[in-house]
mmCIF file of C-alpha atoms in Angstrom:
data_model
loop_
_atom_site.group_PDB
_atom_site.id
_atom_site.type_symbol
_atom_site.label_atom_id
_atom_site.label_comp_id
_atom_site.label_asym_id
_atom_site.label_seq_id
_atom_site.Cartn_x
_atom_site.Cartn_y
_atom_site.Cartn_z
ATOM 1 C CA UNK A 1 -34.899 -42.425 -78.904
ATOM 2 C CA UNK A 2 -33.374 -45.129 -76.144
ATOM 3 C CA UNK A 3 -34.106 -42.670 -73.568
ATOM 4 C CA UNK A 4 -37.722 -41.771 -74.633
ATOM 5 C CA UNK A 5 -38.567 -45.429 -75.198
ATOM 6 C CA UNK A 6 -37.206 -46.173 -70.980
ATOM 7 C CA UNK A 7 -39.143 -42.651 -70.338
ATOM 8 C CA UNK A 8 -42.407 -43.658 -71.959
ATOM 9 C CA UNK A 9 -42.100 -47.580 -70.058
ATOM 10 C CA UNK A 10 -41.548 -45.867 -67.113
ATOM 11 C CA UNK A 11 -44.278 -43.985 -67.167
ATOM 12 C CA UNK A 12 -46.665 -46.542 -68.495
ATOM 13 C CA UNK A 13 -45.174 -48.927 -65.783
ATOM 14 C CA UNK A 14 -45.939 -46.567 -63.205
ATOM 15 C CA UNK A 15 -49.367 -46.168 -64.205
ATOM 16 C CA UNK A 16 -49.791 -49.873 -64.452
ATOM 17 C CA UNK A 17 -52.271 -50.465 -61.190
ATOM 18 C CA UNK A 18 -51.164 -52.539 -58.806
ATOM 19 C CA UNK A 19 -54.910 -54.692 -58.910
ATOM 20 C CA UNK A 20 -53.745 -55.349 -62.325
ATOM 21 C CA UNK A 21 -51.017 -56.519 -61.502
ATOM 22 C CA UNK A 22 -52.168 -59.288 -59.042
ATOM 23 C CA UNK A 23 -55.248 -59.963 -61.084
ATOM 24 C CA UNK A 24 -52.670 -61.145 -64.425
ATOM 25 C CA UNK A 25 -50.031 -62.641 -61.434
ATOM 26 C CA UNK A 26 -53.493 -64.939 -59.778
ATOM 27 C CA UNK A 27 -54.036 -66.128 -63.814
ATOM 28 C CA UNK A 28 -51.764 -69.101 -64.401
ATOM 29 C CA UNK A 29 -51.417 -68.184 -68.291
ATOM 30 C CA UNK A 30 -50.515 -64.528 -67.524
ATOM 31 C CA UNK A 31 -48.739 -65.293 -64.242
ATOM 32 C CA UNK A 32 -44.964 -64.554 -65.603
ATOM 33 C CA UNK A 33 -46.097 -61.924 -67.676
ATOM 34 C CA UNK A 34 -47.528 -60.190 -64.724
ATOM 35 C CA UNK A 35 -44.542 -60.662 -62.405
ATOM 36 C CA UNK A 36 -42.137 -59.336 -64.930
ATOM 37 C CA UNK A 37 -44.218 -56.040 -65.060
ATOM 38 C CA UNK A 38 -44.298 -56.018 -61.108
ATOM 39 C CA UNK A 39 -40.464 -56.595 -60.937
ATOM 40 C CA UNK A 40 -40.134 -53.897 -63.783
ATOM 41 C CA UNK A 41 -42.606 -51.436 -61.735
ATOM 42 C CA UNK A 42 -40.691 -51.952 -58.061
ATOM 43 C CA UNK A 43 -37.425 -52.753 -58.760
ATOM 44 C CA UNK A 44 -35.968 -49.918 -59.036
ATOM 45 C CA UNK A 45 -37.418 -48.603 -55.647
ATOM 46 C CA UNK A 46 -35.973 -51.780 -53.605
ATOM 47 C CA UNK A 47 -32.882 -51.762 -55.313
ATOM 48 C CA UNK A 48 -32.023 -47.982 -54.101
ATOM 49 C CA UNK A 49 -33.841 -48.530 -50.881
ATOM 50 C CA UNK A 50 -31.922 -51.789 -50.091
ATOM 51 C CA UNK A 51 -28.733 -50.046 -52.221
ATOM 52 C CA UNK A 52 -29.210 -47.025 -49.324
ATOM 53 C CA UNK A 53 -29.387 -49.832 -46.378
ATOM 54 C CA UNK A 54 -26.116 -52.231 -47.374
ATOM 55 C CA UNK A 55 -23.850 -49.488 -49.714
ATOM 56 C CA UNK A 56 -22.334 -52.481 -51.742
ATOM 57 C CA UNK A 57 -23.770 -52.806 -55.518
ATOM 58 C CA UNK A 58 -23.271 -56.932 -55.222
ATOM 59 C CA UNK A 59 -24.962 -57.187 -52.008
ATOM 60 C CA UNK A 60 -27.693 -55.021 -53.006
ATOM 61 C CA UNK A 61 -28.328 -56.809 -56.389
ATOM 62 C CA UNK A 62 -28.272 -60.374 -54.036
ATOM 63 C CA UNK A 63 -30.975 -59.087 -52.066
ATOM 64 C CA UNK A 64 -33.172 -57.592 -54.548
ATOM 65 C CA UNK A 65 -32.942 -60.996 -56.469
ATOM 66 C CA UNK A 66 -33.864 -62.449 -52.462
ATOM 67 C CA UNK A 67 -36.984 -59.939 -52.209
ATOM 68 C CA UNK A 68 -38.533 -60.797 -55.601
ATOM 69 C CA UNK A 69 -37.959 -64.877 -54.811
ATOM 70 C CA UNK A 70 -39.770 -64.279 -51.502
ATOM 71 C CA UNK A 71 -42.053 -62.311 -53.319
ATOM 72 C CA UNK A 72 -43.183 -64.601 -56.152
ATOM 73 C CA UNK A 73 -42.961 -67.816 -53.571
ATOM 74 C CA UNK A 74 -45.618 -65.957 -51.612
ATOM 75 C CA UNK A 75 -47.439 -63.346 -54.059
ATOM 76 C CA UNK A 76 -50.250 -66.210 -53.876
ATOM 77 C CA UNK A 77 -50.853 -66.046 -50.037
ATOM 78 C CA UNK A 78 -50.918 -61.924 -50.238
ATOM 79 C CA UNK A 79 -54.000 -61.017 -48.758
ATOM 80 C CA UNK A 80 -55.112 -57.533 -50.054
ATOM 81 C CA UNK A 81 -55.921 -55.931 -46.950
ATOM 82 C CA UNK A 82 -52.485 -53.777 -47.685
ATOM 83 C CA UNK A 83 -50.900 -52.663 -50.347
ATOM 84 C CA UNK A 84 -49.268 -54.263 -53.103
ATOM 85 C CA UNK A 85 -46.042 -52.114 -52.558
ATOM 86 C CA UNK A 86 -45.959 -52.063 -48.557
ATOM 87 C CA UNK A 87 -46.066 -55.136 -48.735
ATOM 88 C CA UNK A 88 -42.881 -55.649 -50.971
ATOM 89 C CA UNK A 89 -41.375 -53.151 -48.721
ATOM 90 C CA UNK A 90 -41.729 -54.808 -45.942
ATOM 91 C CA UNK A 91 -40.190 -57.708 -47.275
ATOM 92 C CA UNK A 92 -37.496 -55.547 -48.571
ATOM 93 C CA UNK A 93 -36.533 -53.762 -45.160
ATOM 94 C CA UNK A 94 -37.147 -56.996 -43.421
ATOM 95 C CA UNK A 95 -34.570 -58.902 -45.734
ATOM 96 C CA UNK A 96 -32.023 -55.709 -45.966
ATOM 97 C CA UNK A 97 -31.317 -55.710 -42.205
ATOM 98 C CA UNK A 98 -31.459 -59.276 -42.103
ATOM 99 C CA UNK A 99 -28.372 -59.124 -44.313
ATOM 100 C CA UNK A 100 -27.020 -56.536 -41.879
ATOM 101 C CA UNK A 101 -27.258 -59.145 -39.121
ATOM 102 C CA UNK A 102 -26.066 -61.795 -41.113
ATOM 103 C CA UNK A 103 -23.064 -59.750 -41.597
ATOM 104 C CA UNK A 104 -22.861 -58.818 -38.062
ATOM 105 C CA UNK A 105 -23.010 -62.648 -37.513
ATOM 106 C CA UNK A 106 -20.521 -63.518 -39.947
ATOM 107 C CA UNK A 107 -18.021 -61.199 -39.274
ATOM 108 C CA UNK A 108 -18.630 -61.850 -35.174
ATOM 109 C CA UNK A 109 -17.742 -57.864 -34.492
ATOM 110 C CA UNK A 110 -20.468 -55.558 -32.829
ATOM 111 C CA UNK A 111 -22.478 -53.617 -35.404
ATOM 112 C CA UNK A 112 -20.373 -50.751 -34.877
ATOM 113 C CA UNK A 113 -17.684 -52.771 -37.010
ATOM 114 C CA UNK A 114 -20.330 -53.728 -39.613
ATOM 115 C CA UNK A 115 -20.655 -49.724 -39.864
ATOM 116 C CA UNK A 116 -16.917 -49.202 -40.321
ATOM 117 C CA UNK A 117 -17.032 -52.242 -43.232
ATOM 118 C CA UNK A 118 -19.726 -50.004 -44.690
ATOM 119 C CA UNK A 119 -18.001 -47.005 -44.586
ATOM 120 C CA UNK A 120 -14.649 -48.343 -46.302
ATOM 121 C CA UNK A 121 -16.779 -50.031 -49.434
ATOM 122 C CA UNK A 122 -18.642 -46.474 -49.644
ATOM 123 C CA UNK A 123 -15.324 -44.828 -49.910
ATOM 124 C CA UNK A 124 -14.223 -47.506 -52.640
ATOM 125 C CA UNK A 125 -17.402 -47.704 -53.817
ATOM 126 C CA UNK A 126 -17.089 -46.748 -58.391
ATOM 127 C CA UNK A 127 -20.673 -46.743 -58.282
ATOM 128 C CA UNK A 128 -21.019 -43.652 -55.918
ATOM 129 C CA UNK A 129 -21.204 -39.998 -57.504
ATOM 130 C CA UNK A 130 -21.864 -37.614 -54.973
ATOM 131 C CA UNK A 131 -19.833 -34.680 -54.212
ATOM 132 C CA UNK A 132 -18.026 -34.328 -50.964
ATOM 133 C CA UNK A 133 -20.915 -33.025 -49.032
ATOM 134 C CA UNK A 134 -23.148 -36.125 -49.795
ATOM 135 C CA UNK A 135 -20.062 -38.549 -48.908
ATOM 136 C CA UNK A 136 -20.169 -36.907 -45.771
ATOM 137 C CA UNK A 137 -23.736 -37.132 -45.392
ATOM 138 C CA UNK A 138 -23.598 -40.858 -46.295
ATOM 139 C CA UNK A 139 -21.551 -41.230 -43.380
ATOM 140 C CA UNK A 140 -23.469 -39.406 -40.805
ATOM 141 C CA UNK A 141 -26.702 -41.968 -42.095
ATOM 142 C CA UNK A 142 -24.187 -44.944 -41.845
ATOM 143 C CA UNK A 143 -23.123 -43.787 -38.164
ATOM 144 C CA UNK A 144 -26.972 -44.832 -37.521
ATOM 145 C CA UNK A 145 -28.684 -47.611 -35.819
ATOM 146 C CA UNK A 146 -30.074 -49.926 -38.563
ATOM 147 C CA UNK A 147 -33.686 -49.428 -38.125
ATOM 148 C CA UNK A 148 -33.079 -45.546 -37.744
ATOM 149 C CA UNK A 149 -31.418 -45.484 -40.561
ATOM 150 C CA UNK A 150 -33.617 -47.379 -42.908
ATOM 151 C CA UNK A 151 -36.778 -44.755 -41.201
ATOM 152 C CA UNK A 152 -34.328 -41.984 -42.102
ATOM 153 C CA UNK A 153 -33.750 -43.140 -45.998
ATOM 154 C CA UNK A 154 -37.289 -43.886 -46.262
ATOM 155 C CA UNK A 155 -38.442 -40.372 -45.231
ATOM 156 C CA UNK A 156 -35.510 -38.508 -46.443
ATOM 157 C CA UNK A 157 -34.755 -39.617 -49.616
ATOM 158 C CA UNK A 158 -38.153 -41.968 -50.592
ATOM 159 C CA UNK A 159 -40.426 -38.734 -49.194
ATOM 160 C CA UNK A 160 -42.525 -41.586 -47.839
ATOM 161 C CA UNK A 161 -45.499 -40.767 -45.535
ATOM 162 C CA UNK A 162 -45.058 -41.221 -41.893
ATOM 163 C CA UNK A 163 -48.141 -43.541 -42.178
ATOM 164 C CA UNK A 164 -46.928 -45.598 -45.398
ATOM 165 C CA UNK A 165 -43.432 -46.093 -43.677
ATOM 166 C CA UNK A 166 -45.245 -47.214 -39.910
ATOM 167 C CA UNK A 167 -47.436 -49.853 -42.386
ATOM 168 C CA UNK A 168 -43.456 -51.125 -43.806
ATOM 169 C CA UNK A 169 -42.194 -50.791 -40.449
ATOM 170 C CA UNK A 170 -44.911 -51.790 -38.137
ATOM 171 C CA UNK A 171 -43.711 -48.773 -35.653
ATOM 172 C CA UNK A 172 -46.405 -46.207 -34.854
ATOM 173 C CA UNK A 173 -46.033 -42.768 -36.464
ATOM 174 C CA UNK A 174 -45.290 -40.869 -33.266
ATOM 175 C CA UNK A 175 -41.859 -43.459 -32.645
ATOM 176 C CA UNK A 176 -41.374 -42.725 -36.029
ATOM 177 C CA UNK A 177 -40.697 -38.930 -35.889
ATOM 178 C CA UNK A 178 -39.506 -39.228 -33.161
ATOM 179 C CA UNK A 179 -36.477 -41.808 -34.464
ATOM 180 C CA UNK A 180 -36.316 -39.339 -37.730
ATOM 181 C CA UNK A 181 -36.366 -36.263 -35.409
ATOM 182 C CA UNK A 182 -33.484 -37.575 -33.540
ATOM 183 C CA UNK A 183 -31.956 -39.144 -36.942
ATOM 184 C CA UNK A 184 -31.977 -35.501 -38.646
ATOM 185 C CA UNK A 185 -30.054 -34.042 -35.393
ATOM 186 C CA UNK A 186 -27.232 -36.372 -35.128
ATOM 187 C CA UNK A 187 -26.922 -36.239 -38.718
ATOM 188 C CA UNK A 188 -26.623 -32.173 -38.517
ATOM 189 C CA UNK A 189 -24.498 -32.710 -35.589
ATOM 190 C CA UNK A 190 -22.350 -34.820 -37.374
ATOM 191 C CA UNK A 191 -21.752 -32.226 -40.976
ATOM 192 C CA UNK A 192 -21.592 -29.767 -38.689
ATOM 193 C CA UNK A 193 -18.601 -31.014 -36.891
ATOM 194 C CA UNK A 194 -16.761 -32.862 -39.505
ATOM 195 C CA UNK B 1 -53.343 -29.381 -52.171
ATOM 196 C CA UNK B 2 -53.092 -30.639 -48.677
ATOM 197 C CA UNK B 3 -50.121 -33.175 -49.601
ATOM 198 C CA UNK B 4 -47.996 -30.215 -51.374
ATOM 199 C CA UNK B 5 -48.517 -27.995 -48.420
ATOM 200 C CA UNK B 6 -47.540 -30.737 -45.916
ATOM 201 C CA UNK B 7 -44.097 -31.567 -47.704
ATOM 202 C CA UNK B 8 -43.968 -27.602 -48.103
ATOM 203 C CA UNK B 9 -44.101 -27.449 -43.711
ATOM 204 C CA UNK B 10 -41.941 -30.598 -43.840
ATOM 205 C CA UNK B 11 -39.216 -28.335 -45.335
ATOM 206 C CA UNK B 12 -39.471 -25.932 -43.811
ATOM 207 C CA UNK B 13 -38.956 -27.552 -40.435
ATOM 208 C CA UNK B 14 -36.172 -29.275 -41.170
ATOM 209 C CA UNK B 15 -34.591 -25.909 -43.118
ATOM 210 C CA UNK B 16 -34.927 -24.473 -39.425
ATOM 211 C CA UNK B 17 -34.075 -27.939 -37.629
ATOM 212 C CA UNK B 18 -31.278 -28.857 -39.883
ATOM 213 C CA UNK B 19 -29.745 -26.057 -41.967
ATOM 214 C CA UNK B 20 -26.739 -27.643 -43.112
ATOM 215 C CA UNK B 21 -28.932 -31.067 -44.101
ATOM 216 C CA UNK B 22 -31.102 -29.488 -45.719
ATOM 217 C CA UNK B 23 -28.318 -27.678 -48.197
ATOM 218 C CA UNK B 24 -27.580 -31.339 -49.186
ATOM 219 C CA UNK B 25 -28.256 -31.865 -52.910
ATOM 220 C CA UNK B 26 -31.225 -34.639 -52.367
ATOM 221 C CA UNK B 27 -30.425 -35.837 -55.308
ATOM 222 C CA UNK B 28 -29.426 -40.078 -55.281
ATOM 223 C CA UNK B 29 -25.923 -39.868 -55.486
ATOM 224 C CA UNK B 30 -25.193 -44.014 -55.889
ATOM 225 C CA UNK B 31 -25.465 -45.410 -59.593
ATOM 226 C CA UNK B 32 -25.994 -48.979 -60.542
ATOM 227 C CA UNK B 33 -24.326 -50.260 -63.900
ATOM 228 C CA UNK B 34 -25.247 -49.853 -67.471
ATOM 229 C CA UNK B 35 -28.338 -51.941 -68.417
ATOM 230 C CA UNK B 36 -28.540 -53.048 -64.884
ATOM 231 C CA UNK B 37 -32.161 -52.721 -64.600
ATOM 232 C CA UNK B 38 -32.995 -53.807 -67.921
ATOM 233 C CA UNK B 39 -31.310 -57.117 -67.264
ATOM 234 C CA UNK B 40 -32.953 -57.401 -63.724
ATOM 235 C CA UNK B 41 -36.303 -58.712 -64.442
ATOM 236 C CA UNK B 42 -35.292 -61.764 -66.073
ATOM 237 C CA UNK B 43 -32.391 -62.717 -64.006
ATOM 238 C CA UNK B 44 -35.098 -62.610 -61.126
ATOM 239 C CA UNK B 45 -37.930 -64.680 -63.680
ATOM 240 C CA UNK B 46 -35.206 -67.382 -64.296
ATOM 241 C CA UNK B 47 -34.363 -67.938 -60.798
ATOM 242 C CA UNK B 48 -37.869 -68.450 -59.497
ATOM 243 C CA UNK B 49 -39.078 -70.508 -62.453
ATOM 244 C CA UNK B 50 -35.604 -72.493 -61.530
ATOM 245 C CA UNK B 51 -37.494 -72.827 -57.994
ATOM 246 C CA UNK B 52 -34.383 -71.578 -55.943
ATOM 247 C CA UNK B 53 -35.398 -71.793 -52.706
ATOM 248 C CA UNK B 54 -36.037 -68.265 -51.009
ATOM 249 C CA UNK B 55 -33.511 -68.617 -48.576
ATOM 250 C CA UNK B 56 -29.746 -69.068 -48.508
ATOM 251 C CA UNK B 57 -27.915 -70.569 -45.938
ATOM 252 C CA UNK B 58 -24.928 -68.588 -44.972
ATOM 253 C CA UNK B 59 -22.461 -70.425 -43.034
ATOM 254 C CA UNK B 60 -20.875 -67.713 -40.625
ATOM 255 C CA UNK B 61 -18.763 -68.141 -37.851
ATOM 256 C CA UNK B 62 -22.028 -67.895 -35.149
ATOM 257 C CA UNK B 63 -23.990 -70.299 -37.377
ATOM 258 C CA UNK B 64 -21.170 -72.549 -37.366
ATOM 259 C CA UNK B 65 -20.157 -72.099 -33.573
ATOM 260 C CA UNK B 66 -23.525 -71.678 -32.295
ATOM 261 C CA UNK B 67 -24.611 -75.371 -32.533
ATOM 262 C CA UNK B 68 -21.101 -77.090 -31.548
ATOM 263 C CA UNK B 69 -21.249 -74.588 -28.768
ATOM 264 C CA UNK B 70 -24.941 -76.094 -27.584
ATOM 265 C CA UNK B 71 -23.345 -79.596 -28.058
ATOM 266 C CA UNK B 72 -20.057 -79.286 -26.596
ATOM 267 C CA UNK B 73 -22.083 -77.515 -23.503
ATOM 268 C CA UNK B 74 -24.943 -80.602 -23.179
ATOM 269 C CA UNK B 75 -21.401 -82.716 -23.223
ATOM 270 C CA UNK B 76 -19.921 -80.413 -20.116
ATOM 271 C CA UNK B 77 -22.920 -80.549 -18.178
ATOM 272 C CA UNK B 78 -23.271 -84.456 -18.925
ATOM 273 C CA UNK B 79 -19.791 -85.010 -17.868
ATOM 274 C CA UNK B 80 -20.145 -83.178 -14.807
ATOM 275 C CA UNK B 81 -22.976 -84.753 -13.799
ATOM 276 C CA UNK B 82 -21.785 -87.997 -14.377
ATOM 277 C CA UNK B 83 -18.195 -87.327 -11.787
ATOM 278 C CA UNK B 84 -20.470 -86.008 -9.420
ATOM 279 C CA UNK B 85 -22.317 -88.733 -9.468
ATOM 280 C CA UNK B 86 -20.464 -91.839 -9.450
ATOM 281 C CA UNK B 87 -16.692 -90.169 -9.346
ATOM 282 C CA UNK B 88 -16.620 -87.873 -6.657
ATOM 283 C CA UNK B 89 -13.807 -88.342 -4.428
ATOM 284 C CA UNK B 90 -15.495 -85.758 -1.664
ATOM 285 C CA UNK B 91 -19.066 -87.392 -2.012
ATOM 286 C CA UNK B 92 -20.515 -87.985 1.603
ATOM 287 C CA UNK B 93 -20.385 -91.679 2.588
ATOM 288 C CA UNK B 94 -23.861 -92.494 3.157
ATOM 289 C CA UNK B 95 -24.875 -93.714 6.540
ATOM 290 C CA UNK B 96 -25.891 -97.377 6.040
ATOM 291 C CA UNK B 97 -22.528 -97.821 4.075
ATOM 292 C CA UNK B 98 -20.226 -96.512 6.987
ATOM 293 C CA UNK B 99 -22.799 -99.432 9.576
ATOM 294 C CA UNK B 100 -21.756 -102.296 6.734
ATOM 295 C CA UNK B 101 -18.077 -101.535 6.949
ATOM 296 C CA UNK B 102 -18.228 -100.772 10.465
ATOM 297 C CA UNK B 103 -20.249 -103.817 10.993
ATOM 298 C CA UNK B 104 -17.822 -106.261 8.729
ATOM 299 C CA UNK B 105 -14.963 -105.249 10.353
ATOM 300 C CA UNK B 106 -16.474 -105.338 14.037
ATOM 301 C CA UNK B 107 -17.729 -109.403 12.799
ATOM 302 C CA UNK B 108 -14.010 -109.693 12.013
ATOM 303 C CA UNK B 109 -12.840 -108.638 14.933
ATOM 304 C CA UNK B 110 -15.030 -111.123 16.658
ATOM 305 C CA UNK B 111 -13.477 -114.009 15.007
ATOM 306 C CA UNK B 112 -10.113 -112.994 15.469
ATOM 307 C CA UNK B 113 -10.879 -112.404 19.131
ATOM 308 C CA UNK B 114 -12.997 -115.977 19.860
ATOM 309 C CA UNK B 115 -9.543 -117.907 18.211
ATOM 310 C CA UNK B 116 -7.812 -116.018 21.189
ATOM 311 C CA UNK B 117 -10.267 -116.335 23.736
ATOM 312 C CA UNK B 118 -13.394 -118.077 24.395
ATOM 313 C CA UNK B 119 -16.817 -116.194 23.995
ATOM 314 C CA UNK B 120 -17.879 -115.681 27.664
ATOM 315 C CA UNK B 121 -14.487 -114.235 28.221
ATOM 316 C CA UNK B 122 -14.880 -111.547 25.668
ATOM 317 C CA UNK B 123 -18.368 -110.754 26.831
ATOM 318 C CA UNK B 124 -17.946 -110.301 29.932
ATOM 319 C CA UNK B 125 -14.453 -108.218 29.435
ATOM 320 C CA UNK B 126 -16.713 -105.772 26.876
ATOM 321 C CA UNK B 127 -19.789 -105.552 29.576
ATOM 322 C CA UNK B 128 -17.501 -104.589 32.269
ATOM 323 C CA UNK B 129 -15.930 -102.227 29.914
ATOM 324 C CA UNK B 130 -17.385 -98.633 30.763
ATOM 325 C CA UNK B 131 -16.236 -94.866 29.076
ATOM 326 C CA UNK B 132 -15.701 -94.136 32.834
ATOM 327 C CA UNK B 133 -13.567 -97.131 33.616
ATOM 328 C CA UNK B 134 -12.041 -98.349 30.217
ATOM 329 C CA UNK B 135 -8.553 -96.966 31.527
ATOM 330 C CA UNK B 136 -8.941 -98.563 34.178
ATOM 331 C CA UNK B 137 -6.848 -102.157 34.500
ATOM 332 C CA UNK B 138 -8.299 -103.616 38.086
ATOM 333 C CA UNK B 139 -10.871 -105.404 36.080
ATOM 334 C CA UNK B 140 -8.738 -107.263 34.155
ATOM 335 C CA UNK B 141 -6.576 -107.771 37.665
ATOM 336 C CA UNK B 142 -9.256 -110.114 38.627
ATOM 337 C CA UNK B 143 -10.017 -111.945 35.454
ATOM 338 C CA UNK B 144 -9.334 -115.966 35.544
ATOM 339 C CA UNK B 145 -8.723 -116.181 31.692
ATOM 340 C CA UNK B 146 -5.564 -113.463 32.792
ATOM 341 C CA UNK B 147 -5.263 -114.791 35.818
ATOM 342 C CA UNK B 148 -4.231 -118.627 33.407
ATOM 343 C CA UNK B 149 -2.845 -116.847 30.719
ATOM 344 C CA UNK B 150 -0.012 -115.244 31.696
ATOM 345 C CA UNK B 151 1.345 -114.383 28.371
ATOM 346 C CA UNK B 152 -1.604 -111.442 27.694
ATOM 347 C CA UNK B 153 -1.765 -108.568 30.196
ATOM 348 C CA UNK B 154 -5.139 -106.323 30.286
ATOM 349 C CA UNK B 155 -3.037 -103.849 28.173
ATOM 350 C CA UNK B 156 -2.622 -106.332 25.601
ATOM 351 C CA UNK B 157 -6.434 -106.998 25.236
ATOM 352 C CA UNK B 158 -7.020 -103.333 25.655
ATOM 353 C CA UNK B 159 -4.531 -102.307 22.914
ATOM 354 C CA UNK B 160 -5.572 -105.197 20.498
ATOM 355 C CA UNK B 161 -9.010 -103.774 20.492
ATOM 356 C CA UNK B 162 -7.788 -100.055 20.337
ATOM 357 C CA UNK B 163 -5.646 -100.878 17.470
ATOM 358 C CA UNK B 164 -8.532 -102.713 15.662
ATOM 359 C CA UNK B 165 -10.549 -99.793 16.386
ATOM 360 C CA UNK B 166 -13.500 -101.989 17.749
ATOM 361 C CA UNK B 167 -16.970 -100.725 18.553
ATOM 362 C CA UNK B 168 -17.625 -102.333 21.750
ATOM 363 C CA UNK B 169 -21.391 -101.435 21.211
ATOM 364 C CA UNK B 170 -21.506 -103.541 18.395
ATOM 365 C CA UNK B 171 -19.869 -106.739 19.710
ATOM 366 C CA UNK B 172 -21.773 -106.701 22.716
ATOM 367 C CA UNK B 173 -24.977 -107.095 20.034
#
């Protein structure tokens, strides 16, 4: 019953355009009402797209929380010249390797280290069930560059266009296959000789 | 249509690019915990009707260092400046310094020299003196005030103003 109820929300969510979205978030009595049903409609994307980006359930759930405050501090300046959901995630990728940096920052090791950090909470990570092969394959991704690896996520595992993720990334499509071409054959490299 | 057999191509290219990636099971193999999502929206309604502000300040060791670093570098370069400046021990000494204490110690000289002797004396010993002839002691052979002083040779007068390192340019001025 639970899990038609989430089913049926989902879908209706999903269905939920995102002009009416804006138009209840731009009318001050249905303002809050709107935003909950465009946090319910996205979260779940930024949460695994960030979750894919930083590994760590806390610091994902941080900087979901972060992308929704930016969101709802500036939801009022959003011109509609792009999309509703680009837009969020652009703020989302923005604001995920923004933490990365922070990290790199805080931590005052070359990414490289960041990586290794990354690696050890995915190996202790309770909130991971993949079989061996996709542990391995979460490694290859995590042996990345940032951006790469974010393109990489997006394409792999979001099946996002090349054009939707060059509007999020503001890279043109060609650099973009090309970073995913070169993505794909380290990561086969990298299963291949592990 | 068109999207299908795009994704369909897509697949196929990276079956033939990356066999072994594309055997991985696609499907999302994190989880989040129970009722995480259901719990989500308001957490995130609370905090922005609570106004937090958007961004968090994170003090890390490059946020912390990275000002004190700028400050402690302005101090440096301030520091430096200011030995260089007034401090410096190998600072040239400028010109119309060394003509002062050249000049003081020449007018010094002078006084010493006119309680000795009188004035004409020391003229005219300092306008017969010559690079060519300084060494040489027959002027002084022929002097009167030497000739009535017995008690101060030439070599005397010559050594005085050696010793006192006198610029005879300047006390013939």
């Amino acid at each position: 019953m639970c899990n038609f109820t989430n089913r049926f929300l989902h879908s209706t969510l999903a269905e939920t355009s995102d002009e009416y979205i804006l138009s209840l978030i731009h009318d001050k009595n249905s303002q809050n009402y709107g935003f909950t049903i465009l946090v319910q409609k996205y979260q779940e994307k930024i949460y695994w797209l960030v979750r894919h980006m930083l590994i760590d359930h806390d610091d994902s759930n941080d900087t979901v929380q972060d992308v929704f405050i930016k969101v709802w501090n500036n939801i009022q300046n959003f011109r509609e010249d792009s999309q509703l959901y680009t837009w969020i995630y652009r703020i989302a990728t923005n604001e995920a390797l923004s933490v990365l940096r922070k990290k790199k920052n805080l931590f005052f090791l070359p990414i490289i280290n960041v990586e290794k950090k990354l690696m050890e909470s995915l190996v202790e990570d309770n909130y991971f069930n993949g079989d061996q092969i996709q542990m391995k394959l979460q490694k290859a991704i995590l042996g990345l560059p940032p951006k790469q690896r974010l393109i990489f996520n997006m394409k792999y595992f979001d099946a996002l266009k090349y054009d939707e993720i060059a509007e999020i990334t503001g890279t043109s499509i060609g650099a973009l296959k090309a970073s995913y071409h070169l993505a794909v054959k380290r990561i086969e490299k990298y299963l291949t000789s592990h | 249509m068109n999207n299908e057999k795009k994704i369909v191509n897509e697949d196929e290219e990276l079956k033939k690019m990356a066999p072994v990636l594309s055997g991985v099971n696609k499907e999302n193999p994190f989880t989040a915990p129970k009722d995480y999502f259901e719990a989500l929206p308001q957490i995130i309604m609370g905090k922005c009707q609570s106004n937090v502000p958007d961004k968090k300040w994170t003090w890390g060791i490059f946020t912390v260092y990275k000002p004190v670093m700028v400050i402690a570098t302005v101090i440096v370069v301030f520091a430096i400046a200011i030995f260089f400046l007034f401090v410096n021990p190998w600072r040239p000494v400028q010109k119309n310094e060394t003509d002062y204490n050249s000049f003081v110690q020449d007018e010094g000289m002078i006084n010493d020299l006119s309680d000795i002797f009188d004035e004409s004396t020391i003229i005219e010993a300092v306008l017969t003196e010559s690079p060519e002839n300084s060494s040489d002691s027959a002027i002084f052979e022929k002097d009167d005030f030497l000739m009535e002083n017995p008690y101060y040779t030439k070599d005397d007068l010559i050594n005085y103003l050696l010793d006192a390192n006198t610029d005879m340019d300047n006390i013939t001025q």
